C-alpha cells in the first residue's frame, strides 16, 4: 500500500475510505525520545486539519492532525504500553485508522519524493 504524506509530517495509507495515520521518521527524529501517546477513542468523530491525538517526548509535545473528515475506526493500543515503539519503527507505529466520510483524494497529499523535497527545504 502506497504511503502519502502531509505538511504536518504525518504519513497516511489509504485503503478505500480507511486511512491509517502515523508520524514520519522526520517528525519522530525531531521529537526525540517518545514517552507518551494520547490515543483517541474509537468512534470519535474527527475533522480534517483538526488535532485528534498528541505525542509527547522528553523535548516537546506534538499534535496529530486528521487528514480527512471521518470517525476513528481503530487505534494502535500497543502505543499505550510501548510509546517507544514509535521511535523504534515510525513506519509501523500507526496511531489510528480513520473511516473517512468521503472517498479520499490522494492528490491532496505528497508522495514520498515530494515529501523528501519538502523536508529538505
N, C-alpha and C. Protein backbone atom coordinates (compact mmCIF):
# COMPACT_ATOMS: atom_id res chain seq x y z
N UNK A 1 0.85 -1.17 0.00
CA UNK A 1 0.00 0.00 0.00
C UNK A 1 0.90 1.24 0.00
N UNK A 2 0.62 2.16 -0.89
CA UNK A 2 1.43 3.38 -1.01
C UNK A 2 1.20 4.31 0.18
N UNK A 3 2.28 4.96 0.59
CA UNK A 3 2.18 5.95 1.66
C UNK A 3 2.16 7.33 1.04
N UNK A 4 1.39 8.20 1.68
CA UNK A 4 1.34 9.61 1.31
C UNK A 4 1.69 10.40 2.57
N UNK A 5 1.98 11.69 2.38
CA UNK A 5 2.50 12.49 3.48
C UNK A 5 1.79 13.83 3.56
N UNK A 6 1.70 14.36 4.79
CA UNK A 6 1.08 15.67 5.00
C UNK A 6 2.15 16.69 5.37
N UNK A 7 1.79 17.96 5.30
CA UNK A 7 2.72 19.02 5.70
C UNK A 7 2.94 19.03 7.21
N UNK A 8 2.11 18.30 7.95
CA UNK A 8 2.27 18.20 9.40
C UNK A 8 3.17 17.03 9.77
N UNK A 9 3.83 16.42 8.79
CA UNK A 9 4.79 15.33 8.99
C UNK A 9 4.11 14.05 9.49
N UNK A 10 2.97 13.76 8.90
CA UNK A 10 2.27 12.51 9.15
C UNK A 10 2.28 11.69 7.87
N UNK A 11 2.35 10.37 8.02
CA UNK A 11 2.18 9.51 6.86
C UNK A 11 0.78 8.92 6.91
N UNK A 12 0.23 8.66 5.74
CA UNK A 12 -1.08 8.02 5.67
C UNK A 12 -1.05 6.90 4.64
N UNK A 13 -1.81 5.87 4.90
CA UNK A 13 -2.05 4.80 3.94
C UNK A 13 -3.56 4.77 3.72
N UNK A 14 -3.96 4.77 2.46
CA UNK A 14 -5.37 4.84 2.12
C UNK A 14 -5.82 3.51 1.52
N UNK A 15 -6.89 2.95 2.07
CA UNK A 15 -7.48 1.72 1.56
C UNK A 15 -8.98 1.97 1.48
N UNK A 16 -9.44 2.39 0.30
CA UNK A 16 -10.84 2.79 0.15
C UNK A 16 -11.09 4.03 0.98
N UNK A 17 -12.00 3.92 1.95
CA UNK A 17 -12.28 5.05 2.84
C UNK A 17 -11.53 4.95 4.17
N UNK A 18 -10.74 3.89 4.33
CA UNK A 18 -9.96 3.73 5.57
C UNK A 18 -8.59 4.40 5.40
N UNK A 19 -8.24 5.24 6.39
CA UNK A 19 -6.98 5.98 6.36
C UNK A 19 -6.21 5.66 7.64
N UNK A 20 -5.08 4.98 7.48
CA UNK A 20 -4.18 4.68 8.61
C UNK A 20 -3.18 5.83 8.70
N UNK A 21 -2.93 6.32 9.90
CA UNK A 21 -2.08 7.51 10.07
C UNK A 21 -1.03 7.29 11.15
N UNK A 22 0.17 7.81 10.88
CA UNK A 22 1.26 7.77 11.84
C UNK A 22 2.17 8.96 11.63
N UNK A 23 3.22 9.06 12.42
CA UNK A 23 4.19 10.14 12.26
C UNK A 23 5.36 9.67 11.41
N UNK A 24 5.89 10.59 10.61
CA UNK A 24 7.02 10.26 9.74
C UNK A 24 8.30 10.10 10.55
N UNK A 25 9.29 9.47 9.93
CA UNK A 25 10.62 9.35 10.54
C UNK A 25 11.13 10.73 10.94
N UNK A 26 10.95 11.70 10.04
CA UNK A 26 11.43 13.06 10.29
C UNK A 26 10.80 13.63 11.56
N UNK A 27 9.48 13.49 11.70
CA UNK A 27 8.78 14.02 12.87
C UNK A 27 9.29 13.36 14.15
N UNK A 28 9.46 12.04 14.10
CA UNK A 28 9.92 11.31 15.28
C UNK A 28 11.35 11.73 15.64
N UNK A 29 12.20 11.91 14.64
CA UNK A 29 13.57 12.38 14.90
C UNK A 29 13.56 13.74 15.58
N UNK A 30 12.68 14.64 15.12
CA UNK A 30 12.60 15.98 15.70
C UNK A 30 12.09 15.94 17.14
N UNK A 31 11.17 15.02 17.42
CA UNK A 31 10.61 14.91 18.77
C UNK A 31 11.61 14.32 19.76
N UNK A 32 12.41 13.38 19.31
CA UNK A 32 13.32 12.69 20.22
C UNK A 32 12.62 11.53 20.90
N UNK A 33 13.03 11.19 22.10
CA UNK A 33 12.51 10.02 22.80
C UNK A 33 11.04 10.21 23.19
N UNK A 34 10.18 9.39 22.59
CA UNK A 34 8.74 9.49 22.84
C UNK A 34 8.40 8.74 24.13
N UNK A 35 7.64 9.43 25.00
CA UNK A 35 7.31 8.85 26.31
C UNK A 35 5.81 8.60 26.50
N UNK A 36 4.97 9.19 25.64
CA UNK A 36 3.52 9.03 25.81
C UNK A 36 2.81 9.36 24.51
N UNK A 37 1.81 8.55 24.17
CA UNK A 37 0.95 8.82 23.02
C UNK A 37 -0.48 8.87 23.53
N UNK A 38 -1.13 10.02 23.34
CA UNK A 38 -2.54 10.15 23.70
C UNK A 38 -3.37 9.66 22.52
N UNK A 39 -4.00 8.52 22.70
CA UNK A 39 -4.79 7.92 21.62
C UNK A 39 -6.23 8.44 21.68
N UNK A 40 -6.85 8.59 20.51
CA UNK A 40 -8.27 8.95 20.51
C UNK A 40 -9.11 7.74 20.89
N UNK A 41 -10.39 7.94 21.08
CA UNK A 41 -11.31 6.84 21.35
C UNK A 41 -11.93 6.37 20.04
N UNK A 42 -12.13 5.06 19.93
CA UNK A 42 -12.85 4.52 18.78
C UNK A 42 -14.23 5.16 18.75
N UNK A 43 -14.70 5.49 17.58
CA UNK A 43 -15.98 6.16 17.31
C UNK A 43 -15.95 7.66 17.51
N UNK A 44 -14.80 8.23 17.93
CA UNK A 44 -14.68 9.70 17.97
C UNK A 44 -14.78 10.23 16.54
N UNK A 45 -15.49 11.34 16.39
CA UNK A 45 -15.55 12.00 15.09
C UNK A 45 -14.39 12.96 14.99
N UNK A 46 -13.77 13.01 13.79
CA UNK A 46 -12.64 13.91 13.56
C UNK A 46 -12.90 14.74 12.32
N UNK A 47 -12.26 15.91 12.28
CA UNK A 47 -12.39 16.79 11.13
C UNK A 47 -11.02 17.01 10.53
N UNK A 48 -10.98 17.14 9.22
CA UNK A 48 -9.72 17.39 8.52
C UNK A 48 -9.05 18.63 9.10
N UNK A 49 -7.74 18.51 9.29
CA UNK A 49 -6.89 19.59 9.77
C UNK A 49 -7.11 19.94 11.24
N UNK A 50 -7.89 19.13 11.96
CA UNK A 50 -8.08 19.32 13.40
C UNK A 50 -7.29 18.24 14.14
N UNK A 51 -6.73 18.59 15.30
CA UNK A 51 -5.95 17.59 16.04
C UNK A 51 -6.88 16.59 16.72
N UNK A 52 -6.42 15.34 16.79
CA UNK A 52 -7.21 14.29 17.43
C UNK A 52 -6.36 13.43 18.37
N UNK A 53 -5.07 13.69 18.42
CA UNK A 53 -4.16 12.91 19.24
C UNK A 53 -2.94 13.78 19.52
N UNK A 54 -2.13 13.34 20.47
CA UNK A 54 -0.86 14.04 20.69
C UNK A 54 0.21 13.02 21.06
N UNK A 55 1.45 13.41 20.75
CA UNK A 55 2.60 12.57 21.04
C UNK A 55 3.56 13.40 21.89
N UNK A 56 3.92 12.87 23.06
CA UNK A 56 4.80 13.59 23.97
C UNK A 56 6.17 12.94 23.99
N UNK A 57 7.19 13.80 23.94
CA UNK A 57 8.56 13.32 24.05
C UNK A 57 9.21 14.02 25.22
N UNK A 58 10.46 13.68 25.48
CA UNK A 58 11.17 14.36 26.56
C UNK A 58 11.42 15.82 26.20
N UNK A 59 11.36 16.16 24.90
CA UNK A 59 11.62 17.53 24.45
C UNK A 59 10.36 18.37 24.29
N UNK A 60 9.27 17.78 23.79
CA UNK A 60 8.07 18.57 23.50
C UNK A 60 6.86 17.68 23.27
N UNK A 61 5.75 18.32 22.96
CA UNK A 61 4.51 17.62 22.61
C UNK A 61 4.12 18.04 21.20
N UNK A 62 3.69 17.08 20.41
CA UNK A 62 3.27 17.35 19.04
C UNK A 62 1.84 16.87 18.85
N UNK A 63 1.01 17.72 18.28
CA UNK A 63 -0.37 17.33 17.97
C UNK A 63 -0.37 16.49 16.69
N UNK A 64 -1.34 15.61 16.59
CA UNK A 64 -1.54 14.81 15.38
C UNK A 64 -2.85 15.26 14.77
N UNK A 65 -2.81 15.59 13.48
CA UNK A 65 -3.96 16.17 12.79
C UNK A 65 -4.60 15.17 11.84
N UNK A 66 -5.91 15.19 11.79
CA UNK A 66 -6.63 14.31 10.88
C UNK A 66 -6.49 14.83 9.45
N UNK A 67 -6.19 13.95 8.51
CA UNK A 67 -6.11 14.36 7.12
C UNK A 67 -7.48 14.41 6.44
N UNK A 68 -8.50 13.86 7.10
CA UNK A 68 -9.84 13.75 6.50
C UNK A 68 -10.92 13.93 7.56
N UNK A 69 -12.14 14.21 7.11
CA UNK A 69 -13.31 14.16 8.00
C UNK A 69 -13.70 12.69 8.14
N UNK A 70 -14.04 12.26 9.34
CA UNK A 70 -14.45 10.88 9.50
C UNK A 70 -14.59 10.48 10.95
N UNK A 71 -14.48 9.17 11.19
CA UNK A 71 -14.66 8.58 12.50
C UNK A 71 -13.50 7.64 12.80
N UNK A 72 -13.00 7.68 14.03
CA UNK A 72 -11.93 6.77 14.43
C UNK A 72 -12.48 5.34 14.42
N UNK A 73 -11.87 4.49 13.60
CA UNK A 73 -12.32 3.10 13.47
C UNK A 73 -11.49 2.16 14.32
N UNK A 74 -10.22 2.54 14.55
CA UNK A 74 -9.30 1.65 15.25
C UNK A 74 -8.15 2.50 15.81
N UNK A 75 -7.60 2.08 16.94
CA UNK A 75 -6.41 2.74 17.49
C UNK A 75 -5.35 1.68 17.77
N UNK A 76 -4.10 2.10 17.75
CA UNK A 76 -2.98 1.19 17.99
C UNK A 76 -2.69 1.16 19.49
N UNK A 77 -3.34 0.25 20.18
CA UNK A 77 -3.23 0.19 21.64
C UNK A 77 -1.83 -0.20 22.10
N UNK A 78 -1.02 -0.74 21.20
CA UNK A 78 0.37 -1.06 21.57
C UNK A 78 1.09 0.21 22.05
N UNK A 79 0.72 1.37 21.48
CA UNK A 79 1.38 2.61 21.85
C UNK A 79 1.03 3.06 23.26
N UNK A 80 -0.07 2.54 23.83
CA UNK A 80 -0.40 2.83 25.23
C UNK A 80 0.68 2.27 26.16
N UNK A 81 1.07 1.03 25.89
CA UNK A 81 2.05 0.35 26.74
C UNK A 81 3.49 0.57 26.28
N UNK A 82 3.68 0.80 24.98
CA UNK A 82 5.02 0.93 24.42
C UNK A 82 5.14 2.16 23.53
N UNK A 83 5.06 3.37 24.09
CA UNK A 83 5.18 4.55 23.23
C UNK A 83 6.52 4.60 22.51
N UNK A 84 7.55 3.96 23.10
CA UNK A 84 8.87 3.96 22.47
C UNK A 84 8.89 3.19 21.15
N UNK A 85 7.87 2.37 20.89
CA UNK A 85 7.77 1.67 19.60
C UNK A 85 7.77 2.67 18.46
N UNK A 86 7.24 3.86 18.71
CA UNK A 86 7.22 4.89 17.67
C UNK A 86 8.64 5.30 17.30
N UNK A 87 9.56 5.36 18.28
CA UNK A 87 10.96 5.67 17.99
C UNK A 87 11.63 4.52 17.25
N UNK A 88 11.28 3.30 17.62
CA UNK A 88 11.92 2.13 17.04
C UNK A 88 11.51 1.92 15.59
N UNK A 89 10.26 2.19 15.26
CA UNK A 89 9.77 1.91 13.91
C UNK A 89 8.61 2.83 13.54
N UNK A 90 8.92 4.12 13.23
CA UNK A 90 7.85 5.07 12.91
C UNK A 90 6.95 4.61 11.76
N UNK A 91 7.51 3.89 10.82
CA UNK A 91 6.73 3.45 9.66
C UNK A 91 5.68 2.40 10.03
N UNK A 92 5.90 1.70 11.14
CA UNK A 92 4.96 0.66 11.58
C UNK A 92 4.09 1.10 12.75
N UNK A 93 4.48 2.17 13.41
CA UNK A 93 3.80 2.61 14.63
C UNK A 93 2.65 3.56 14.30
N UNK A 94 1.66 3.03 13.61
CA UNK A 94 0.48 3.85 13.28
C UNK A 94 -0.26 4.20 14.57
N UNK A 95 -0.97 5.32 14.51
CA UNK A 95 -1.69 5.81 15.68
C UNK A 95 -3.16 5.40 15.63
N UNK A 96 -3.79 5.61 14.47
CA UNK A 96 -5.22 5.33 14.35
C UNK A 96 -5.58 5.04 12.91
N UNK A 97 -6.74 4.43 12.75
CA UNK A 97 -7.37 4.26 11.44
C UNK A 97 -8.65 5.08 11.47
N UNK A 98 -8.80 5.93 10.47
CA UNK A 98 -9.98 6.78 10.36
C UNK A 98 -10.83 6.28 9.21
N UNK A 99 -12.12 6.11 9.45
CA UNK A 99 -13.08 5.80 8.39
C UNK A 99 -13.54 7.14 7.85
N UNK A 100 -13.09 7.48 6.63
CA UNK A 100 -13.39 8.78 6.04
C UNK A 100 -14.86 8.86 5.63
N UNK A 101 -15.41 10.07 5.71
CA UNK A 101 -16.80 10.28 5.28
C UNK A 101 -16.93 10.13 3.78
N UNK A 102 -15.92 10.58 3.04
CA UNK A 102 -15.95 10.57 1.58
C UNK A 102 -14.73 9.84 1.05
N UNK A 103 -14.75 9.56 -0.25
CA UNK A 103 -13.57 8.98 -0.89
C UNK A 103 -12.39 9.91 -0.67
N UNK A 104 -11.22 9.35 -0.48
CA UNK A 104 -10.03 10.13 -0.18
C UNK A 104 -9.30 10.45 -1.48
N UNK A 105 -9.07 11.73 -1.71
CA UNK A 105 -8.34 12.18 -2.90
C UNK A 105 -6.86 12.26 -2.53
N UNK A 106 -6.09 11.26 -2.94
CA UNK A 106 -4.68 11.23 -2.54
C UNK A 106 -3.86 12.34 -3.19
N UNK A 107 -4.41 13.01 -4.19
CA UNK A 107 -3.67 14.12 -4.81
C UNK A 107 -3.57 15.31 -3.85
N UNK A 108 -4.35 15.28 -2.75
CA UNK A 108 -4.26 16.33 -1.73
C UNK A 108 -3.00 16.18 -0.87
N UNK A 109 -2.28 15.07 -1.02
CA UNK A 109 -1.13 14.76 -0.18
C UNK A 109 0.12 14.59 -1.03
N UNK A 110 1.27 14.58 -0.38
CA UNK A 110 2.55 14.41 -1.07
C UNK A 110 2.91 12.94 -1.19
N UNK A 111 3.56 12.58 -2.31
CA UNK A 111 4.16 11.26 -2.39
C UNK A 111 5.52 11.32 -1.71
N UNK A 112 6.23 10.20 -1.67
CA UNK A 112 7.50 10.17 -0.93
C UNK A 112 8.53 11.15 -1.48
N UNK A 113 8.64 11.24 -2.80
CA UNK A 113 9.62 12.15 -3.40
C UNK A 113 9.30 13.60 -3.05
N UNK A 114 8.04 13.98 -3.13
CA UNK A 114 7.64 15.35 -2.81
C UNK A 114 7.86 15.65 -1.33
N UNK A 115 7.61 14.65 -0.47
CA UNK A 115 7.81 14.86 0.96
C UNK A 115 9.30 15.04 1.28
N UNK A 116 10.15 14.24 0.64
CA UNK A 116 11.60 14.38 0.87
C UNK A 116 12.06 15.77 0.46
N UNK A 117 11.52 16.27 -0.64
CA UNK A 117 11.86 17.62 -1.08
C UNK A 117 11.34 18.66 -0.07
N UNK A 118 10.15 18.43 0.45
CA UNK A 118 9.53 19.33 1.42
C UNK A 118 10.39 19.45 2.69
N UNK A 119 10.88 18.33 3.22
CA UNK A 119 11.66 18.40 4.46
C UNK A 119 13.08 18.89 4.22
N UNK A 120 13.53 18.87 2.98
CA UNK A 120 14.88 19.35 2.66
C UNK A 120 14.93 20.87 2.61
N UNK A 121 13.77 21.51 2.50
CA UNK A 121 13.73 22.98 2.36
C UNK A 121 14.12 23.68 3.64
